[in-house]
Amino acid sequence: MNGVGPTLAFYALAGVTLIAGGGVMASRNLLHAVLFLILSFVGIAGFFALLSAEFIAMAQVIIYVGAISVLVLFAVLLTPRAGRNNGETKMLAPAVLLAISLAAVFIFVITDTDWPTVATSPSLTASDLGEALLTTWVLPFELASVLLTAALVGAIMLVRTVEEEAEDALA
Amino acid sequence: MSVGIEEFLTVGALLFCLGLGVALSKRNAIGVLMGVELMLNAVNLTLITFSRFSVSDRPITGQTFVVFVITVAAAEAAVALALAVSVYRNRDTVDVDRINLLKS
Amino acid sequence: MELTVLVFLPAVAAVAVLLLPQRYEGYAKYVALAAAVAMLAISLQMFFAFDNDKDGFQFVVRRDWVDVGAFNLQYFMGLDGLSMPLVVLTTFLTVASVLVSFSITMRPRAYFAALLVLSSSVLGVFAALDFLLFFLFWELELFPMFLLIAVWGSGRKEYSATKFVLFTLAGSAFMLVGILVLAFGANTFDIEVLGRSSFEDTILPVRWAFLFLFIGFAVKLPIVPLHTWLPDAHSDAPTAVSVMLAGVLLKMGGYGIIRMCVTILPGAADDYGIWFAAIGAVSVLYGAFVTLRQTDLKRLVAYSSVSHMGVVLLGIGALGTTSLVGATYQMLAHGLITGLMFVMVGLLYERTHTREIALLGGLARQMPLIITGLVFAGLGSLGLPALAGFIAEITVFLGAFQKFEWAVLMAIFGVVLSAGYILWMLQRVAFGPVRHEWDGLADQQHWWEHSVVAGLAGLVILLGVYPAIVMDKIGPAIDHIVLRIGS
Amino acid sequence: MNSIDIAGPQIAVLLAAGLVLLIDSLAPQQRRLLPYVALLGLAASAAWTTSWVSRDDYQVAFDGTLSLDKYAVFFYYLFAGITATIVLASIDWVNREGRGQGEYYALVLTAAAGLMFLAASRDLITIFLSLELSSIPQYILAGWGKDEKSSEAGLKYLLLGAIASALLLYGMALLYGVTGTTLLTEIAQQIQASGDAHRSVLVLAMVLLIAGFGFKMAVVPFQMWVPDVYQGAPTPVAAFLSVGSKAAAFAVVTRIFFEGLGADFLSSDWSNLFAALAAVSMTLGNVMAVVQTDIKRMLGYSSIAQAGNFMVGLAAISVAGDQFTLGASGILLFLAAYAFTNLGAFVAVIAISQKIGSDQIRDYAGMWKRSPFLAVALAFCLVSLTGIPPTAGFWAKLYIFNAGIRADLAWLVIVGVLNSVISAYYYLGVARQMFLGDPAGEEPVRTSPSIGLSLGVATLGVFVFGILPMPLISAAQDAVEIFAPLAH
Amino acid sequence: MPLLVAAASGPTIAEGVLWAILLCPLAAWALIVLFVRKVPALAGYLTVLAIGASCVLSFIVLFNVIDADGHIATHTHEWFTAGPLTVNLGVRVDGLTAIMLVVVSTVSLLVQVYSNGYMAGDPGYSRYFAHMALFTSAMIGLVLADNLFMLFIFWELVGLSSYLLIGFWYHKPSAAAAAKKAFIVTRIGDLGLLAAILLIYTRGGTFQIDEIHELAISGALSSSVITWFALGVFAGAAGKSAQFPLHVWLPDAMEGPTPVSALIHAATMVAAGVYLVARFFPVFETSADARHVVAWIGASTALIAATIALVQTDLKRVLAYSTISQLGYMMLALGAFGYVAAIFHLFTHAFFKALLFLGSGSVNHSTNTFDMRRMGGLKEHMPITFWTFVIGSLSLAGIFPLAGFWSKDEILLDAWRDNRAIWFIAASVAFMTAFYMFRAIFLTFFGTYKGGEPVDHHDEDSHFHGDPAHPHESPWVMTLPLVILAVPAIAAGWFNINGSFGDFISGALPHGAEEGSRFEWGIAISSMALVLGGIFVAWAIYYREWVSSRSLRNGFGPLTALFENKYYLDRIYEDFFVTRIFQQGWNRLVEANDRFVVDGAVNGGARAARELSARLRVIQNGQLQGYGLGFAAGVIVLVITVFAVNPL
């Protein structure tokens, strides 16, 4: 991917995403952590755009930045202030250590490999995506729907309180 | 002046490990969940990178994959939060280092 | 066909016993006795129908059972001169152990069922000609033994039962590996075929396979230092189980070594013969030394078993026809003599409720018959001529002396030591001034007690004065095996 | 349409799930019918499966993402059976819990469908989706109980599962990146074509896959959740996890590694990896089980050890020639035998724990006097887990160790047999308690018909296949015929 | 059945007769054990009858063999085979056998008759006779056996019946202990015999006695093998014949009933060792080393036993030690080429020593004790016993012309010819023998009666009836055997005056024994002088009491102590060796090793497993992160391992 623009964009996005991720790691308050998370989601969306997957970028913004983050926010707000502490466990040090060494392994592998790459970006449109979803991957597509339903049902059951169940029993 | 596949993959890898670090170090269950979300996003980034760069007679595959990952991530998040809530009801906390009734 | 009947008759009888209604449970012993006697009859009929001059196996039954490309298990059983006497020994001791259990009142149905299943599995081991089938029976014997020791035993019964099971399992774990390696080499578990095929080091050196098999059997035999389960199991098991344990279960080990290790891998057996001889001789002396320190009657007999089975291993190690015949004969002799020994000890224990030698003494006055039996058994076990043990031991010595003078010279010291511990035991238990706390105890009285003692003693004498009756059967079978070693 | 036909068994199950929900919400007074509806759906799925076996046309559908072959069929039957047993065993518990019965059975069925898809899919995306389809309901079910232990188990299971699937995804992504496709067959072709040019990334992907699935297989070092979740989750659910998801994970791993990563330069690597993991898993699992006092936890550790045994089959890949699939068939045989055995054990535990209200092994004392049937059945299943004849477990172990020997893995087999001695030690402990201990109470422990039925079936299976293992073995061998062409 | 008959000149006696001699007493034993246990009287008569029968048959055999002037006949049958090993059962009859048969059956018969009276009223009456019958047949079998294997069998059976009879009054701890001691000590000797059997079979491939002779003479076997074989055989013989250092069991064996001591521990069984060595005399002839060992062991045994006998106060012990020393005499003779002399002495000794024992029994029967210090003056009360006892003592001492004189004289002669040192020992032993025997006589029968041992009526095991305070002569069943035995005690020596006995038994050897004058005045006179001297000293001290015995023993201070403590051998053996070194030392060590090391390893292993398990649980700390770290670590480790094991 040549040209100054994309390159600068890449580094900018990389900076944003990673720093935001670092923010998630660093922030002691859960709310701040959520905000950083959202920021890094946005960064990822930018990457998607940069990689000419506009539809995915949009979906990313909608679903992650929209849905999931809000969900997390709700969860955070549901739990009282005491529950919003985002401190680390005793295992911070080993966790960081392992994460770094894993990163080392990954990066070694990434740089070690000479990836079979195409010169020009394949032109992929949303319709291609939709077509793929409805032909080859129709089965996963259906499964995803079932999955969401099941998750929905389950989640509802899990959060229902005893008295709700009681009145449900009357019905 | 150019960036190639390696750079993108590197960013993905770093983000992934960052997410892992978060997931493994945060005390709050929701914090852990956020870490997981970061990891998934890193995976998505990697997938898109591949679908952009790598040689394939079906480049769209990567994007499709990402769609599903996002869906699953949403579902997982929902269930996770539900569980977190029910744990909170039982234990008045979502600190994973206090959620250790079951051990040894 | 009759072989199948013989092997599974006890199992069927066991089911029948279990199905007895609660209020008839008193009859369990009679059902068991009937079954045992029937077995004895069948086996004796086979024994006399057995053709000594025909080589190869007789009474063969063979069906396919599990056949998959990689391995196939057949239901393949038969007897030769090596296993025939052991089968008769088993049935005979089954009758004996049923009889000595006649006074059992606790859960009689389960007890006799377990006893019968035990004898069924042991018969299976002696009869099986498919190594995997052999292994199945070998493992099957664990269930009844565990229950018999753990439920009807005494003392640290659970510990002993567990120890027994774990030792055997550990041994058979190695055995299984050995079996698989052999089967890999020959693509069959058929012992006849295995016995004919030759193995080279493929995935494991053949000698390893040999050692694995040997470990499996050595635990049962048992050899020093794998013997410590034996005293515990013996001292905590009920009398009948001690009889079966000493009488036939230990023989499974010796039989396995001859039938599997030596027959299938004669080359390795030849290499390791010297070690067998050494271990055997050491076991003889070690067992005797430890026996001399025992204060519990049953432990004493148990350790003496270790000493006697050492002779078996010594005989096997020499790998000559004479020594191997002697080893087999020693198994029979030890089975009968030690069986009788345990019966007498059991009768004493039933009455005095102690096995502490220090507490006994002067009993010859109060229970002359029991003591006579005890003295007889003792004389048998110290290898008195005209009794079975002597023929066996001296045959082994004569057979092994040429090859391993040193080992035999070590082992014959066991002769003096055994005289030492037996006679000392008799002196402390039977002789000396009368102890009045034992006054008024019944002597051996019931018909079943008499018949067990008489039967065992009679066989001990018979084998002592007319060895040919079994040696003519064992000899050809062993010749068959030894020929293979030569080639 | 044809494709739908091929997804038939799963669809039947899913329809049943929907039906269950429907009845639950529309006709709440008919709730007691729910389990039977569920069973009906499973029966239908089994029937559908049978219809192919009779039609005997095997093919792929959905552009090759889902395949219909004997391998899949084997697992369809297996999962149908497992799920049916679980449903039967759950009835009492669900009735007592009284919470969302419809949802419970619906989730169980959904998870079952996911497992079935997992066994049949040949495309990374489909595999991932099926995996999640089976996992997420299981996460929920694990947290189904009202007590804190259950919800803790659920949360732990989910968070760790999420991390695991993230690793798995990254591995899949790399695989896709280097081969440009997600279909196992094409992946295999690409790898063959490019040779070991991309070995490093392939190895990394391989390891990540092992990590992702190892979580489900309960393989060291991805096994730590197992005891906690088994202990905390409702017992029927724990049973489902211990048998269902483990089986599915092994099914898919076998398929991926044989069909996708079967190239020599890779298989040599991963077979060694699996050998090492097998040794570690069985040893660690057994050793740690020794001192357990909670029977569910003990079974958890034992299932880790059993995973080690299964993996001997994966490690035995390097058998050449006509016995190339020996290890694979060993895994299938072992999975089937293990399904019967472990289900039997768990159902017995369900029955006993429900009555005595404790999972402590010491509270099982004297169970023989209180309920001979339960005691004998449980003991028998434990014997089968140890691998002593005459049980299905013995044949499974014998078969798979035989495969190991033929794959020149004698050392691994020795480790295995020694481990079964250790396992005998703690299984024996339970048997000792039940047969020799003095009962705490005298009142007999009764079993409900449903439990009795499921337990009876499981134990009978263990026994019958212990005497006549032939049908099971040949079924397993047919199933893995599909891998035979890959022999090298 | 393979039947091999030796030289045509051999005895023509039917084989059945030979077996019958063996089987009669055996049948009696079986009958008593199985049926007539309950009717004691019958048991006694049955035994006498059976042994009488074999006695008659033995004489028939003897005369038949005499006709064949002592040549050999063997009848052998295969018993069992195990591969190359073939074991035979067979009988062999020749001069030696015939003589032994006669000795055994005759003495046994008389002893049984005597026992009918002596054991009357004992609770174990029939058991006693059963054992006696068993012993007799075993002894006969031992004599008849034509191969070493069979011989060994009866050898052990003889030991068994000896064990049972010594321990006959098993309620007496001393008796039980003595029985055990006798069996074990003899068994130590038997080890040698067993080893010899193994050796000769392995090297020579046979058990047949005559074939072994052949092997020895023809030199087919290396001299070392022959020597080891001979030593092994002699070890066995030393055990049974109570040769130093294995003699310690015989004195204790006196715990048994006196007739038993007379038959087994004086006349027959203890002579079996001598018989065995004689049987294999050709072997010893070919191996000088073995022969010297025999000679010297015999000599030292004779000397040691005689010295101990000097100081015994128990009449039976005196006889016991004198038996030992006489056996040593016989061995000494064999060691000095004195085949004929040894057997001849065995022959005579059997009679007069049996006579002496029965006499002592008779004394005990009326005084209820064997302690000579409680006797005295019995001459008047029991004349028959007294006179027969004197005859026996004179014969033992070797006074012309009684039996003992002739046999002992030949031994001295052979010793003189072979080795002067040994002759000197033998001569001094002859002196001591005369001394202690007459010391016994004077203490027992002369002086005033000291009251015997009062009866303890609370001891239910004592069957003593009568009143020790007023001793009386024994009933005729007991005195008759004394009188009968007195005859051979006087006359048995005359058989060999013309060497006919010697020629006869030499027929048993593949080549005759060395000939030569069987009499020499010098030896005869010197020995007579020594013997008379011994008697005189005894007379002087214990009858005239010119010198008090006390002052004498004080004079010999340490020596007496040594003798009275039997050279401290028992202490060394039992207290030091068996108890200290063996039982409390080595065995305890081995047993501790068994319990703490071998079994400890097993239990330790189990404990270690539990321990490890308990430690490993800590990993499972219930902490989500901990588990997650496991994942990450796992991935890293696996990747690195793969790359390390199998680099890119």
PDB file of C-alpha atoms in Angstrom, chain E residues 79-170:
ATOM      1  CA  TRP E  79      10.152 -94.470  40.309  1.00  0.00           C
ATOM      2  CA  PHE E  80       9.678 -91.314  38.322  1.00  0.00           C
ATOM      3  CA  THR E  81      11.375 -89.379  35.563  1.00  0.00           C
ATOM      4  CA  ALA E  82      11.561 -85.690  34.847  1.00  0.00           C
ATOM      5  CA  GLY E  83      13.311 -85.123  31.560  1.00  0.00           C
ATOM      6  CA  PRO E  84      16.816 -86.545  31.797  1.00  0.00           C
ATOM      7  CA  LEU E  85      16.367 -87.172  35.493  1.00  0.00           C
ATOM      8  CA  THR E  86      15.369 -90.707  36.369  1.00  0.00           C
ATOM      9  CA  VAL E  87      14.908 -91.718  39.972  1.00  0.00           C
ATOM     10  CA  ASN E  88      14.811 -95.362  41.022  1.00  0.00           C
ATOM     11  CA  LEU E  89      13.474 -97.261  43.945  1.00  0.00           C
ATOM     12  CA  GLY E  90      15.435-100.374  44.696  1.00  0.00           C
ATOM     13  CA  VAL E  91      16.786-102.670  47.311  1.00  0.00           C
ATOM     14  CA  ARG E  92      20.325-103.927  47.586  1.00  0.00           C
ATOM     15  CA  VAL E  93      21.392-106.750  49.736  1.00  0.00           C
ATOM     16  CA  ASP E  94      24.918-107.704  50.684  1.00  0.00           C
ATOM     17  CA  GLY E  95      26.902-108.536  53.793  1.00  0.00           C
ATOM     18  CA  LEU E  96      26.775-105.042  55.194  1.00  0.00           C
ATOM     19  CA  THR E  97      23.044-104.761  54.581  1.00  0.00           C
ATOM     20  CA  ALA E  98      22.356-108.124  56.093  1.00  0.00           C
ATOM     21  CA  ILE E  99      24.318-107.342  59.241  1.00  0.00           C
ATOM     22  CA  MET E 100      22.640-103.986  59.636  1.00  0.00           C
ATOM     23  CA  LEU E 101      19.235-105.549  59.060  1.00  0.00           C
ATOM     24  CA  VAL E 102      19.826-108.041  61.792  1.00  0.00           C
ATOM     25  CA  VAL E 103      21.155-105.462  64.199  1.00  0.00           C
ATOM     26  CA  VAL E 104      18.326-103.053  63.583  1.00  0.00           C
ATOM     27  CA  SER E 105      15.491-105.515  63.698  1.00  0.00           C
ATOM     28  CA  THR E 106      16.819-107.453  66.660  1.00  0.00           C
ATOM     29  CA  VAL E 107      17.544-104.491  68.869  1.00  0.00           C
ATOM     30  CA  SER E 108      14.320-102.869  67.804  1.00  0.00           C
ATOM     31  CA  LEU E 109      12.351-105.987  68.628  1.00  0.00           C
ATOM     32  CA  LEU E 110      13.870-106.250  72.095  1.00  0.00           C
ATOM     33  CA  VAL E 111      13.327-102.561  72.721  1.00  0.00           C
ATOM     34  CA  GLN E 112       9.679-102.862  71.719  1.00  0.00           C
ATOM     35  CA  VAL E 113       9.211-105.726  74.137  1.00  0.00           C
ATOM     36  CA  TYR E 114      10.912-103.705  76.825  1.00  0.00           C
ATOM     37  CA  SER E 115       8.772-100.675  75.992  1.00  0.00           C
ATOM     38  CA  ASN E 116       5.609-102.670  76.556  1.00  0.00           C
ATOM     39  CA  GLY E 117       6.537-102.566  80.178  1.00  0.00           C
ATOM     40  CA  TYR E 118       8.414 -99.312  80.385  1.00  0.00           C
ATOM     41  CA  MET E 119       5.770 -97.178  78.710  1.00  0.00           C
ATOM     42  CA  ALA E 120       2.825 -98.884  80.382  1.00  0.00           C
ATOM     43  CA  GLY E 121       0.229 -96.318  81.382  1.00  0.00           C
ATOM     44  CA  ASP E 122       1.627 -93.460  79.365  1.00  0.00           C
ATOM     45  CA  PRO E 123      -1.149 -91.392  77.775  1.00  0.00           C
ATOM     46  CA  GLY E 124       0.676 -91.496  74.468  1.00  0.00           C
ATOM     47  CA  TYR E 125       1.198 -95.232  74.494  1.00  0.00           C
ATOM     48  CA  SER E 126      -0.067 -96.026  71.016  1.00  0.00           C
ATOM     49  CA  ARG E 127       1.461 -92.876  69.545  1.00  0.00           C
ATOM     50  CA  TYR E 128       4.763 -94.107  70.940  1.00  0.00           C
ATOM     51  CA  PHE E 129       4.538 -97.424  69.204  1.00  0.00           C
ATOM     52  CA  ALA E 130       3.398 -95.837  65.972  1.00  0.00           C
ATOM     53  CA  HIS E 131       6.504 -93.678  65.937  1.00  0.00           C
ATOM     54  CA  MET E 132       8.665 -96.655  66.850  1.00  0.00           C
ATOM     55  CA  ALA E 133       7.250 -98.700  63.983  1.00  0.00           C
ATOM     56  CA  LEU E 134       7.790 -95.804  61.625  1.00  0.00           C
ATOM     57  CA  PHE E 135      11.342 -95.442  62.790  1.00  0.00           C
ATOM     58  CA  THR E 136      12.104 -99.105  62.390  1.00  0.00           C
ATOM     59  CA  SER E 137      10.829 -99.293  58.840  1.00  0.00           C
ATOM     60  CA  ALA E 138      12.608 -96.085  57.931  1.00  0.00           C
ATOM     61  CA  MET E 139      15.849 -97.439  59.367  1.00  0.00           C
ATOM     62  CA  ILE E 140      15.412-100.683  57.465  1.00  0.00           C
ATOM     63  CA  GLY E 141      14.705 -98.732  54.302  1.00  0.00           C
ATOM     64  CA  LEU E 142      17.836 -96.688  54.870  1.00  0.00           C
ATOM     65  CA  VAL E 143      19.832 -99.890  55.099  1.00  0.00           C
ATOM     66  CA  LEU E 144      18.199-101.561  52.130  1.00  0.00           C
ATOM     67  CA  ALA E 145      18.305 -98.619  49.753  1.00  0.00           C
ATOM     68  CA  ASP E 146      20.301 -99.312  46.612  1.00  0.00           C
ATOM     69  CA  ASN E 147      20.624 -95.696  45.570  1.00  0.00           C
ATOM     70  CA  LEU E 148      21.552 -92.480  47.229  1.00  0.00           C
ATOM     71  CA  PHE E 149      18.247 -90.742  46.493  1.00  0.00           C
ATOM     72  CA  MET E 150      16.178 -93.397  48.229  1.00  0.00           C
ATOM     73  CA  LEU E 151      18.735 -93.574  50.976  1.00  0.00           C
ATOM     74  CA  PHE E 152      18.375 -89.859  51.523  1.00  0.00           C
ATOM     75  CA  ILE E 153      14.587 -90.203  51.762  1.00  0.00           C
ATOM     76  CA  PHE E 154      14.795 -92.773  54.536  1.00  0.00           C
ATOM     77  CA  TRP E 155      17.665 -90.855  56.042  1.00  0.00           C
ATOM     78  CA  GLU E 156      15.316 -87.925  56.547  1.00  0.00           C
ATOM     79  CA  LEU E 157      12.459 -90.125  57.691  1.00  0.00           C
ATOM     80  CA  VAL E 158      14.717 -91.590  60.360  1.00  0.00           C
ATOM     81  CA  GLY E 159      15.447 -88.049  61.428  1.00  0.00           C
ATOM     82  CA  LEU E 160      11.728 -87.331  61.521  1.00  0.00           C
ATOM     83  CA  SER E 161      10.897 -90.263  63.779  1.00  0.00           C
ATOM     84  CA  SER E 162      13.837 -89.352  65.969  1.00  0.00           C
ATOM     85  CA  TYR E 163      12.339 -85.842  66.200  1.00  0.00           C
ATOM     86  CA  LEU E 164       8.936 -87.177  67.094  1.00  0.00           C
ATOM     87  CA  LEU E 165      10.281 -89.563  69.704  1.00  0.00           C
ATOM     88  CA  ILE E 166      12.625 -87.107  71.371  1.00  0.00           C
ATOM     89  CA  GLY E 167       9.702 -84.737  71.617  1.00  0.00           C
ATOM     90  CA  PHE E 168       7.431 -87.529  72.715  1.00  0.00           C
ATOM     91  CA  TRP E 169       6.733 -85.817  76.029  1.00  0.00           C
ATOM     92  CA  TYR E 170       6.139 -82.559  74.166  1.00  0.00           C
TER      93      TYR E 170
END
